[in-house]
PDB file of C-alpha atoms in Angstrom:
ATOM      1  CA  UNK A   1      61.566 -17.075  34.137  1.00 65.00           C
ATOM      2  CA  UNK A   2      61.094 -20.407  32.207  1.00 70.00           C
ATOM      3  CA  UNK A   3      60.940 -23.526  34.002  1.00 69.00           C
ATOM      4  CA  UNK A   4      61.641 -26.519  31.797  1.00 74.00           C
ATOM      5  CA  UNK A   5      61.282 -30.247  33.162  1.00 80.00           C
ATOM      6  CA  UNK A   6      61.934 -33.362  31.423  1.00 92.00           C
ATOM      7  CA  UNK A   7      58.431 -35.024  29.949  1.00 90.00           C
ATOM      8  CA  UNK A   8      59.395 -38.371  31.863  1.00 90.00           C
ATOM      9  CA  UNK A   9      59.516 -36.628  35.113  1.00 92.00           C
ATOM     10  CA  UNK A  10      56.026 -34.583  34.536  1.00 92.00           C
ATOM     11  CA  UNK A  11      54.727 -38.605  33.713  1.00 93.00           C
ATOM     12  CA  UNK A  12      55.719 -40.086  36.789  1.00 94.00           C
ATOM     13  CA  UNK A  13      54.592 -37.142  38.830  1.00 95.00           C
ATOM     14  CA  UNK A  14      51.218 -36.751  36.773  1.00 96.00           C
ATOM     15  CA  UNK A  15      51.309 -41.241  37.453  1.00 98.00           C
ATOM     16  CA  UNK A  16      51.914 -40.827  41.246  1.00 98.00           C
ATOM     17  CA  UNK A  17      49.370 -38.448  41.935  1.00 98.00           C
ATOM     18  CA  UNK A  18      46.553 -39.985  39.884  1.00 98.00           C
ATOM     19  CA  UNK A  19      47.174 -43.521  42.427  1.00 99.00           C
ATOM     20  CA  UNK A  20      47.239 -40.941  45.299  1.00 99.00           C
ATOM     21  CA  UNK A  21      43.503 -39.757  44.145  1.00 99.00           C
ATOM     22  CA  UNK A  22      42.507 -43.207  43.037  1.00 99.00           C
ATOM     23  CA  UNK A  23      43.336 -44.347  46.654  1.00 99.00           C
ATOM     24  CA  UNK A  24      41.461 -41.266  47.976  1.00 99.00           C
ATOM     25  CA  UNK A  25      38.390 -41.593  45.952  1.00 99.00           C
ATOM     26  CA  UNK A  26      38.385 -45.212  47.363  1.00 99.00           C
ATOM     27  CA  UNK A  27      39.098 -44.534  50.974  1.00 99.00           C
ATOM     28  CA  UNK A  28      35.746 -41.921  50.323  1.00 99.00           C
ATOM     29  CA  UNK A  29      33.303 -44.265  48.402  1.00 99.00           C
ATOM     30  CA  UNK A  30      33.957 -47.106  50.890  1.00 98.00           C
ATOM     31  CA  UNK A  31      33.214 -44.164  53.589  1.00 98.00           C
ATOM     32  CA  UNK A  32      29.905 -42.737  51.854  1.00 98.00           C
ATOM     33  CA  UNK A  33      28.968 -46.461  51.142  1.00 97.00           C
ATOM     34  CA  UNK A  34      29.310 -47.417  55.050  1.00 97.00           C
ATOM     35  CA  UNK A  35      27.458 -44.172  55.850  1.00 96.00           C
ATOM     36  CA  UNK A  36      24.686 -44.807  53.376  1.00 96.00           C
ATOM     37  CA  UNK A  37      24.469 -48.214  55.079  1.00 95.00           C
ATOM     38  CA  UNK A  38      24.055 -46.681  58.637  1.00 94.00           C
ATOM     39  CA  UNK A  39      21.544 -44.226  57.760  1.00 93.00           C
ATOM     40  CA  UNK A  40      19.340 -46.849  56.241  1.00 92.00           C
ATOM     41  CA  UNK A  41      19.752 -49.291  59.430  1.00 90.00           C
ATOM     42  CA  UNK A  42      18.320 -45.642  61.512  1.00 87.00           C
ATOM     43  CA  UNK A  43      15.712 -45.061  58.910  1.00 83.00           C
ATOM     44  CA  UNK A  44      14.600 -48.711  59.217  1.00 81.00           C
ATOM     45  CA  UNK A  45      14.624 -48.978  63.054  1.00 79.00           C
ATOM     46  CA  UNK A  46      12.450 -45.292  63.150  1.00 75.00           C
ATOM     47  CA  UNK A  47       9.680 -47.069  61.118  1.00 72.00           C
ATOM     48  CA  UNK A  48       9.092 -50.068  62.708  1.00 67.00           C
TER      49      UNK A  48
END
């Protein structure tokens, strides 16, 4: 069986996932970057 789809609709599909995973990936560094900041506060209270 042969699906065909028209190249306009793969674009816009391909267009609105790629934001989805930009907004992800953004969402997750802003995570990672507030974790990295709370580890370094610990590490910095445990040597003084």
């Amino acid at each position: 069986m042969e699906i065909t789809a028209d190249a306009n609709t793969v674009i816009d599909d391909l267009a609105r996932q790629l934001a989805d995973l930009a907004k992800q990936n953004a969402i997750l560094r802003a995570q990672l970057s507030e974790a990295m900041k709370r580890l370094n506060a610990t590490e910095n209270k445990e040597e003084q």
